[in-house]
CSV table of C-alpha atoms and ligand atoms in Angstrom, one decimal:
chain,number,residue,atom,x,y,z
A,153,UNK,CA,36.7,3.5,47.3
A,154,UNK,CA,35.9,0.3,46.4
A,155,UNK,CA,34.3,-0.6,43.0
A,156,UNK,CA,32.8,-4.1,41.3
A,157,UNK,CA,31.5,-4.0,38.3
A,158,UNK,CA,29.2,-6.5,36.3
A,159,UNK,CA,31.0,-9.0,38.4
A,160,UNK,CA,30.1,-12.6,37.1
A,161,UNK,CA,31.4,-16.2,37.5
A,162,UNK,CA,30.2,-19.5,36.7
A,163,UNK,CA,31.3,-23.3,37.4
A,164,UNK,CA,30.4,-25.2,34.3
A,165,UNK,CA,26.6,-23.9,33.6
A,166,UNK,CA,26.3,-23.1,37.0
A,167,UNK,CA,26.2,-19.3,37.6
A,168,UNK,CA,27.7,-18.7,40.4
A,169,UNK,CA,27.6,-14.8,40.8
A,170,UNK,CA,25.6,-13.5,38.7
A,171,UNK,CA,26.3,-9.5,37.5
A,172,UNK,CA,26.8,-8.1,40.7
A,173,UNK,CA,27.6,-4.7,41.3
A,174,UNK,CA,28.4,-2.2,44.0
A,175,UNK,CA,30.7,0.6,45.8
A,176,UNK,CA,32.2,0.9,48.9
A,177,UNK,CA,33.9,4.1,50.6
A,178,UNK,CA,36.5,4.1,52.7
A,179,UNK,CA,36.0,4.0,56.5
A,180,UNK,CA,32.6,1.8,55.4
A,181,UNK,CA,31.9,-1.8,56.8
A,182,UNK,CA,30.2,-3.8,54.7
A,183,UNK,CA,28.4,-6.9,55.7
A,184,UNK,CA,28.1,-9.2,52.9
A,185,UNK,CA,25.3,-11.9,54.4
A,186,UNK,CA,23.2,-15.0,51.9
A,187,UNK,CA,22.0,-18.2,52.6
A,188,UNK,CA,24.5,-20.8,52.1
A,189,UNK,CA,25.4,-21.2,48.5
A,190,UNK,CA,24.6,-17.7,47.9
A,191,UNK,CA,27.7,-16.9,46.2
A,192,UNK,CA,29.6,-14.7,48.9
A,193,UNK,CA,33.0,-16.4,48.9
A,194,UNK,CA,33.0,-16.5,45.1
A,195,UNK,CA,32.4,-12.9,45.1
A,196,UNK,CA,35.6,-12.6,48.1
A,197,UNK,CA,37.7,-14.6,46.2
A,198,UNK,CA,37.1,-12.7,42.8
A,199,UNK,CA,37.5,-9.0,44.7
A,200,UNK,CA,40.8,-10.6,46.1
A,201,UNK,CA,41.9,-12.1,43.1
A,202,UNK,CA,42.0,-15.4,43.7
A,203,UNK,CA,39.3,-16.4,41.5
A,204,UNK,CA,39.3,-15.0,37.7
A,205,UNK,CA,35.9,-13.5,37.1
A,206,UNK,CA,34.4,-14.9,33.5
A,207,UNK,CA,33.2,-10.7,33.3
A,208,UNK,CA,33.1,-8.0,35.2
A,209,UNK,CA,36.1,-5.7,36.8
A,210,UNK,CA,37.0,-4.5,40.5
A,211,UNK,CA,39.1,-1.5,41.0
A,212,UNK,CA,40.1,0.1,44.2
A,213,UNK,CA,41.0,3.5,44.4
A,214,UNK,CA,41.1,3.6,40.7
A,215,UNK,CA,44.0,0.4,40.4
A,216,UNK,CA,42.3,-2.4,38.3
A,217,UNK,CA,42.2,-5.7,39.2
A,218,UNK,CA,42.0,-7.0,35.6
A,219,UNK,CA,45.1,-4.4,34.3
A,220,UNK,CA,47.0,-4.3,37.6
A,221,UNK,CA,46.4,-7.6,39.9
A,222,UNK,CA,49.3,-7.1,41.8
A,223,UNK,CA,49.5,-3.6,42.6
A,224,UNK,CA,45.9,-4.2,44.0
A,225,UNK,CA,46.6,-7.0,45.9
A,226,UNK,CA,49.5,-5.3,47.6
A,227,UNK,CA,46.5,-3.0,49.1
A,228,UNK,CA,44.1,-6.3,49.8
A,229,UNK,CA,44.0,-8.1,53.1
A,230,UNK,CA,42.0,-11.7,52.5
A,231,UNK,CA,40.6,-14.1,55.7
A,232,UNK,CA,39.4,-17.2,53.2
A,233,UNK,CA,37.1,-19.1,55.1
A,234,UNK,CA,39.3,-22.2,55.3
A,235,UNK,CA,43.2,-20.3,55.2
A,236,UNK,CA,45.8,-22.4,52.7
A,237,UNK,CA,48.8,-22.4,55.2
A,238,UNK,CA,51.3,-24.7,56.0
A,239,UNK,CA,50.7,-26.8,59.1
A,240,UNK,CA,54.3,-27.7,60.1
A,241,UNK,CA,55.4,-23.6,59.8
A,242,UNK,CA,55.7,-22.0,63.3
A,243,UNK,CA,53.4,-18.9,63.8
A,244,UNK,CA,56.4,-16.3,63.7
A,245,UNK,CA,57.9,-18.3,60.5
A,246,UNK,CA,54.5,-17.8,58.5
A,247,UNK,CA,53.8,-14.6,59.6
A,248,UNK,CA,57.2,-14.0,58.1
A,249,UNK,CA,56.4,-15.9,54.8
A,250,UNK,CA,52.7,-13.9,54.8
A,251,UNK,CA,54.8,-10.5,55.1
A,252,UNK,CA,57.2,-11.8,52.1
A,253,UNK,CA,54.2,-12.5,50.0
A,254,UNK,CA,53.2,-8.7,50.3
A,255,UNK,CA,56.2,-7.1,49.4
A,256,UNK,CA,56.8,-6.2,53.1
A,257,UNK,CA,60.5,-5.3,53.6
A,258,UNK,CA,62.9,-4.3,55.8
A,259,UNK,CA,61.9,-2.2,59.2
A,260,UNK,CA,58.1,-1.7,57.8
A,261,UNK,CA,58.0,-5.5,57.8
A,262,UNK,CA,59.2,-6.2,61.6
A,263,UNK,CA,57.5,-3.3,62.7
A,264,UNK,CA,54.2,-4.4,60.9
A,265,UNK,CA,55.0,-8.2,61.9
A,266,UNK,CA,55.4,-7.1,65.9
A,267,UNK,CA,51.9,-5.0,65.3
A,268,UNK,CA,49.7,-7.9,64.1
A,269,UNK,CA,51.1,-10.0,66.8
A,270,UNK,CA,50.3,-7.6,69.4
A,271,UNK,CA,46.8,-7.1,67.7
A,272,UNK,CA,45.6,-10.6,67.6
A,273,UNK,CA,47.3,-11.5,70.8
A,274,UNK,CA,49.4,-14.5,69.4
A,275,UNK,CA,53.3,-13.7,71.3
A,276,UNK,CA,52.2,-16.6,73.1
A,277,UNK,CA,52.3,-18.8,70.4
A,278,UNK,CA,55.0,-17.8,68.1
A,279,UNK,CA,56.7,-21.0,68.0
A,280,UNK,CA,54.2,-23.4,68.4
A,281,UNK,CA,53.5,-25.0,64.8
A,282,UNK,CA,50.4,-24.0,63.1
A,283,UNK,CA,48.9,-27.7,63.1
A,284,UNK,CA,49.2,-28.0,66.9
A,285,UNK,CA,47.2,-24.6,67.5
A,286,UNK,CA,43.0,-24.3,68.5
A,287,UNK,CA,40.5,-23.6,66.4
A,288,UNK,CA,40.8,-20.2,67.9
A,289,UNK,CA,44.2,-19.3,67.8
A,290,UNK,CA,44.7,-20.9,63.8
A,291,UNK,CA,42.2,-18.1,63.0
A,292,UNK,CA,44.0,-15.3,65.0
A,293,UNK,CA,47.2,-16.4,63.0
A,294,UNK,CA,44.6,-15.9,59.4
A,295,UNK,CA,43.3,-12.4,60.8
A,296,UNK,CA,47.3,-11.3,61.7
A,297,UNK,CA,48.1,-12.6,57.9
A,298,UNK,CA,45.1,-10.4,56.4
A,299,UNK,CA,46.1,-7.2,58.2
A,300,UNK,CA,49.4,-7.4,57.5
A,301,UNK,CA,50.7,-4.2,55.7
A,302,UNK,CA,47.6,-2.2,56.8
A,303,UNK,CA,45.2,-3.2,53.6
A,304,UNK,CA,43.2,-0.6,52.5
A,305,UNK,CA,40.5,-3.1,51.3
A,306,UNK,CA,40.0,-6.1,54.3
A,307,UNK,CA,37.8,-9.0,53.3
A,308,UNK,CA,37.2,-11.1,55.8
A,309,UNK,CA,35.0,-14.3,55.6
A,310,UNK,CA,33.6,-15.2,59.0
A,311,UNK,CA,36.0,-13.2,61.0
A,312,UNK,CA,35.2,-14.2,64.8
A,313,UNK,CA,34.8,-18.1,64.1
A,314,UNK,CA,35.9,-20.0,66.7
A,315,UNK,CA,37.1,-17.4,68.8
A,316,UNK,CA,35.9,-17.3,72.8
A,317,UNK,CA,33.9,-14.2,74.1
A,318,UNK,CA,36.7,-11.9,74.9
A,319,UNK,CA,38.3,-12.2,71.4
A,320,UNK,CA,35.4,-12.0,69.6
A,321,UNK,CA,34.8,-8.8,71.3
A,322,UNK,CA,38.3,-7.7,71.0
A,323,UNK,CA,38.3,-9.1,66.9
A,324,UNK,CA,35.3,-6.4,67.1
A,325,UNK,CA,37.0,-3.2,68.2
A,326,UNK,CA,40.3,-4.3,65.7
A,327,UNK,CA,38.0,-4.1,63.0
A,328,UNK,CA,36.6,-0.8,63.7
A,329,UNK,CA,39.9,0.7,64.1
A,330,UNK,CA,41.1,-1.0,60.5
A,331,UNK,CA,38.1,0.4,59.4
A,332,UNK,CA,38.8,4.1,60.4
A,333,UNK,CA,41.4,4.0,57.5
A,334,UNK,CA,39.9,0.9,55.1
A,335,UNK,CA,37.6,-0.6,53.6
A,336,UNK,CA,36.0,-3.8,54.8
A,337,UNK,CA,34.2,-6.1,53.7
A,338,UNK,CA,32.5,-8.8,56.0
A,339,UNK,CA,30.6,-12.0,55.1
A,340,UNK,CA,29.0,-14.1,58.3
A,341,UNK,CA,26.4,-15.8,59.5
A,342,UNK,CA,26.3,-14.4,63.1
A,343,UNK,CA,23.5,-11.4,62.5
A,344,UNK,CA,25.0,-9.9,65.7
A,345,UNK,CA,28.0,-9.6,64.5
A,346,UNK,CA,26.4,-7.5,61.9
A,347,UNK,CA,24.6,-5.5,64.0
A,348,UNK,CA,27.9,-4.3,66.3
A,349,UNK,CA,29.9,-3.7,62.9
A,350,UNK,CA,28.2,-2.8,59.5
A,351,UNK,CA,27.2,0.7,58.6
A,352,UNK,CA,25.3,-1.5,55.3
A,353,UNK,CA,24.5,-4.5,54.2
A,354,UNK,CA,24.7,-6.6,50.7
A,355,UNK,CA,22.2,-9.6,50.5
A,356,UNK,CA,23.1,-12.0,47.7
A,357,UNK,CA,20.3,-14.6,46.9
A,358,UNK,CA,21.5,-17.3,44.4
A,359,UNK,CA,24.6,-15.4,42.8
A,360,UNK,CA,22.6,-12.0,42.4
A,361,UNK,CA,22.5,-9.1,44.9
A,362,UNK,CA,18.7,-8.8,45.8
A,363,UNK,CA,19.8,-5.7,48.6
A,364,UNK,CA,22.1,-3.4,49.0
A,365,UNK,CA,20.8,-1.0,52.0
A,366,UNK,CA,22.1,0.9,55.1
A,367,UNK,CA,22.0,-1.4,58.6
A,368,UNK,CA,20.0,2.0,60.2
A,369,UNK,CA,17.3,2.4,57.3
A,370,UNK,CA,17.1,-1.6,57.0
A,371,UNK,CA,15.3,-1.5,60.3
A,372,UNK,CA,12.8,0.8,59.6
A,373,UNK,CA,10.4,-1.4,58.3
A,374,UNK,CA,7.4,0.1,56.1
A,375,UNK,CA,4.5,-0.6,58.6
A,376,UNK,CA,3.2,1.4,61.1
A,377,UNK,CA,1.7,0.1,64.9
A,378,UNK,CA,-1.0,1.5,65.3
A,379,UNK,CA,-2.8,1.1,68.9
A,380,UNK,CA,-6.2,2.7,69.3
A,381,UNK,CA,-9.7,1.5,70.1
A,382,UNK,CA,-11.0,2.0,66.4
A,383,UNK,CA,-12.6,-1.2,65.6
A,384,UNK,CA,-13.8,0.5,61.7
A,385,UNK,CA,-10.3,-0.6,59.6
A,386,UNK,CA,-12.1,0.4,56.7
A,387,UNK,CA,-11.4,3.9,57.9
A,388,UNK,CA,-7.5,3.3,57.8
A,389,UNK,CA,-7.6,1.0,54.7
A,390,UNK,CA,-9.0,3.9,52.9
A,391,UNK,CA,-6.1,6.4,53.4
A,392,UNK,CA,-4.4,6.8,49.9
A,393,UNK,CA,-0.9,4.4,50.3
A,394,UNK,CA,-2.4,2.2,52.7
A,395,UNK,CA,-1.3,-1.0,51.3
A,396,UNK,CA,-2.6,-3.4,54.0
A,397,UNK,CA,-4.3,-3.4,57.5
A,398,UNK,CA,-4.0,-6.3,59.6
A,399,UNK,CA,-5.1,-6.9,63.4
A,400,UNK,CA,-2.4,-8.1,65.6
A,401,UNK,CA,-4.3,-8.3,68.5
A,402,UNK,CA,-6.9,-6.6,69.9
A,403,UNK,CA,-6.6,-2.9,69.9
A,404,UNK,CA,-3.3,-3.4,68.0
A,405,UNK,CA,-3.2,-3.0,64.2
A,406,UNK,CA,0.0,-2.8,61.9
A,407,UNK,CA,-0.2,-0.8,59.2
A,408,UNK,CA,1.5,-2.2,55.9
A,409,UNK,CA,2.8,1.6,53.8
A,410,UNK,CA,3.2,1.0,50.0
A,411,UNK,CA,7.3,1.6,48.9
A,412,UNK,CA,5.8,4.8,47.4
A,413,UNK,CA,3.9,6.6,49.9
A,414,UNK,CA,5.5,9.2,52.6
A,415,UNK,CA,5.2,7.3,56.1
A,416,UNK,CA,5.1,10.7,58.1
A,417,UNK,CA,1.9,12.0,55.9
A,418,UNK,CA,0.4,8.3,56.1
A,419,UNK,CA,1.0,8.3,59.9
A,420,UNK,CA,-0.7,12.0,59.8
A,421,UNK,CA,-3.9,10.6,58.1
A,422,UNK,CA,-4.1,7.5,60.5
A,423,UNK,CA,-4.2,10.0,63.5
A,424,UNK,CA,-6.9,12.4,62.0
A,425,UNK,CA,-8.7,9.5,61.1
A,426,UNK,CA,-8.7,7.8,64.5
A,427,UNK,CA,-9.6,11.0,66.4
A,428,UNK,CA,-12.1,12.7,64.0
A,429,UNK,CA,-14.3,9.5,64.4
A,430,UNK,CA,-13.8,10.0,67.9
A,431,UNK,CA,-11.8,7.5,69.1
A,432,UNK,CA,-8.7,7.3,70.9
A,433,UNK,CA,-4.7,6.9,69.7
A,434,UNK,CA,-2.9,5.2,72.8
A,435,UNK,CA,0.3,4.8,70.4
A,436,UNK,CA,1.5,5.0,66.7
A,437,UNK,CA,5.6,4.0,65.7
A,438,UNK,CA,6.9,2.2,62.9
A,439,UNK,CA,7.7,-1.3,63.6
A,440,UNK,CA,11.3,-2.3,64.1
A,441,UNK,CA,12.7,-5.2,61.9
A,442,UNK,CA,15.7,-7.2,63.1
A,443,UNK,CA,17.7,-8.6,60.8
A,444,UNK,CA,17.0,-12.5,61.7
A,445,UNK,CA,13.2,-11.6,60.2
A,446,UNK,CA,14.9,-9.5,57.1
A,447,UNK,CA,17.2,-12.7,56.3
A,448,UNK,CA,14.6,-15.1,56.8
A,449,UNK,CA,12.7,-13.6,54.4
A,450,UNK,CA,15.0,-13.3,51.6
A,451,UNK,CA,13.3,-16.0,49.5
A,452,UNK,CA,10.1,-13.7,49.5
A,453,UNK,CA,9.0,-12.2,46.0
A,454,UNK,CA,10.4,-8.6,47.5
A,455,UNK,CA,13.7,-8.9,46.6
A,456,UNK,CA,14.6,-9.2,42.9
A,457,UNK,CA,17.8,-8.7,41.6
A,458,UNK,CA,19.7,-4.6,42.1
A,459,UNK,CA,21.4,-3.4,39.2
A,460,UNK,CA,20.5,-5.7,36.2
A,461,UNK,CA,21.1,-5.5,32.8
A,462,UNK,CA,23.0,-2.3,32.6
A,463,UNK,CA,26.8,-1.4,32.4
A,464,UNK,CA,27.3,0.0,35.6
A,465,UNK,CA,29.9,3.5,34.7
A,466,UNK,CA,33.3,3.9,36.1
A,467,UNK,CA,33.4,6.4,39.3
A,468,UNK,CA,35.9,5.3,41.4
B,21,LIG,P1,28.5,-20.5,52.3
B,21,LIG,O1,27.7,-19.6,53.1
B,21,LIG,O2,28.0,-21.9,52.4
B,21,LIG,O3,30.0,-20.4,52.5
B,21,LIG,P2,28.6,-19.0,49.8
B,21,LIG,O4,27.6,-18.0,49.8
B,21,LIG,O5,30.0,-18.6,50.2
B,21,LIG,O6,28.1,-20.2,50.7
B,21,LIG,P3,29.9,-20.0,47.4
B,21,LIG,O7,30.9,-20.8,48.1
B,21,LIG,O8,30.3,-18.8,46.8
B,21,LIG,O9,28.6,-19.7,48.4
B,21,LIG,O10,29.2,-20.9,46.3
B,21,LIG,C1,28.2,-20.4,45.4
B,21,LIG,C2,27.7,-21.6,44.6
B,21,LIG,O11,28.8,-22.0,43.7
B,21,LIG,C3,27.3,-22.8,45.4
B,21,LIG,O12,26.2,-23.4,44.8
B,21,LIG,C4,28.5,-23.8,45.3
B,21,LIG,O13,28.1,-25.1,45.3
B,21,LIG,C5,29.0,-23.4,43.9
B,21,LIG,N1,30.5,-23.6,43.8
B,21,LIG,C6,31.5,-23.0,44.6
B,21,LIG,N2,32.7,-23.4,44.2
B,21,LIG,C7,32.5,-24.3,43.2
B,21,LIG,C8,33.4,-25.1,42.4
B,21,LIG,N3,34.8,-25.0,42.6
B,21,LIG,N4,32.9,-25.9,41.5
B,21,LIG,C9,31.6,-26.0,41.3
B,21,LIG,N5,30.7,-25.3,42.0
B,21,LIG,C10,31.1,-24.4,43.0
């Protein structure tokens, strides 16, 4: 388990992240998504450690990053969005140096080295030097580095950038099966990406974390379709938790459901309505909401800052 706490970082009087907190099981994937400047890498590099955080803690599994930085980051596995290597090291020789840097030793290390080799698909390229690699393969050699050591916390900024088709898709299934026994956290832009990985999503909006929401209920959107030859929308408007009704086309309405209300009893009322004034109900679903429209939307007055103002309690 995975816990940030009241995390916060400024540059100057800018503030950068902004008391963010949250929790994240084990065997969860986490997509952390925001506009650019939102503050995702500052919150990466603060979880990994690379970044002091002015307040706030992060513990995983209980080990605190503020008391025990180094026993935490033996568990962490970073992708940085830009990786710091060396561009004259060969692929095996940095590999080696990445395993050194975790405390890797002896037969773990080669066996672990030979694994993430196999698993991002770099024998190939063991002894060509970093600087004289693709796009593609530098950021094979930054995933191998980050699962090194089997990390039970995987952060990994923009994972699939750069790579073709076939490794994006096989990037995918490593991820699930790092998942089955971590934690990960992943920040990009690609909403698909999203889609075929996250169980939940974070949304940060100018350093704060605006939503924090499973991918599965995210979708459920709180309007209903409703499709009937009722012209009288004063008959629907009326029902108790009808926020708003608006035509989308003729014989098509959609159904805006205040937070508050029950959508099963609203959807309930909408039918008896329809059908005691004796017209007809050809169909009645609750619109779908991909999550292009959700982050387009995320500088809409419906998403205010989660988990203000208060100390957020210790439950790892
Ligand atoms: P992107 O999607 O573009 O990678 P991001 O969500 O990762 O953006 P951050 O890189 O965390 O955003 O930056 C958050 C804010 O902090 C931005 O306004 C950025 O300009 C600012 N910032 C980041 N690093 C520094 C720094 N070293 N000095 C000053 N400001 C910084």
């Amino acid at each position: 388990m995975l816990n940030v706490r009241n995390l916060t970082r400024s540059y100057g009087d800018f503030v950068a992240v902004d008391d963010v907190s949250f929790s994240i099981k084990k065997g969860e994937i986490i997509g952390l998504l925001g506009h650019n400047g939102a503050g995702k890498t500052t919150i990466m590099k603060m979880i990994s450690g690379y970044l002091e955080a002015d307040r706030g803690d992060v513990s995983l599994d209980g080990i605190s990053l503020r008391n025990k930085p180094k026993l935490l980051q033996q568990h962490l596995g970073y992708l940085p969005e830009n990786l710091p290597v060396y561009p004259e090291m060969k692929v095996a020789e940095y590999l080696d140096y990445a395993a050194d840097l975790k405390g890797l030793t002896g037969e773990y290390k080669i066996a672990e080295i030979k694994r993430t080799i196999k698993a991002t698909d770099l024998s190939a390229k063991l002894l060509a030097p970093i600087q004289t690699l693709s796009r593609g393969f530098k950021q094979r050699v930054g995933v191998a580095q980050a699962i090194l050591g089997q990390p039970k916390l995987l952060i990994l900024d923009e994972p699939t950038n750069g790579l073709d088709p076939e490794q994006t898709q096989h990037m995918r299934q490593l991820i699930r099966e790092i998942a089955e026994n971590a934690t990960v956290i992943l920040s990009t832009h690609i909403m698909q990406e999203v889609n075929a990985l996250c169980d939940r999503v974070l949304v940060l909006k100018s350093g704060q974390l605006v939503l924090d929401e499973k991918l599965a209920q995210l979708k459920n959107s709180q309007t209903l379709i409703v499709e009937t030859n009722c012209v009288d929308h004063d008959l629907i408007s009326a029902i108790s938790g009808v926020k708003k009704v608006v035509v989308e086309r003729e014989g098509k309405l959609s159904v805006e459901i205040s937070k508050q209300a029950f959508m099963e009893t609203i959807a309930s009322e909408i039918s008896k309505v329809v059908i005691n004034s004796d017209h007809q109900l050809f169909a009645l679903y609750r619109q779908k909401r991909d999550l292009e429209s959700i982050f387009n939307q995320l500088n809409n007055e419906d998403f205010k800052p989660l988990n203000r103002s208060e100390e957020v309690s210790d439950a790892a």
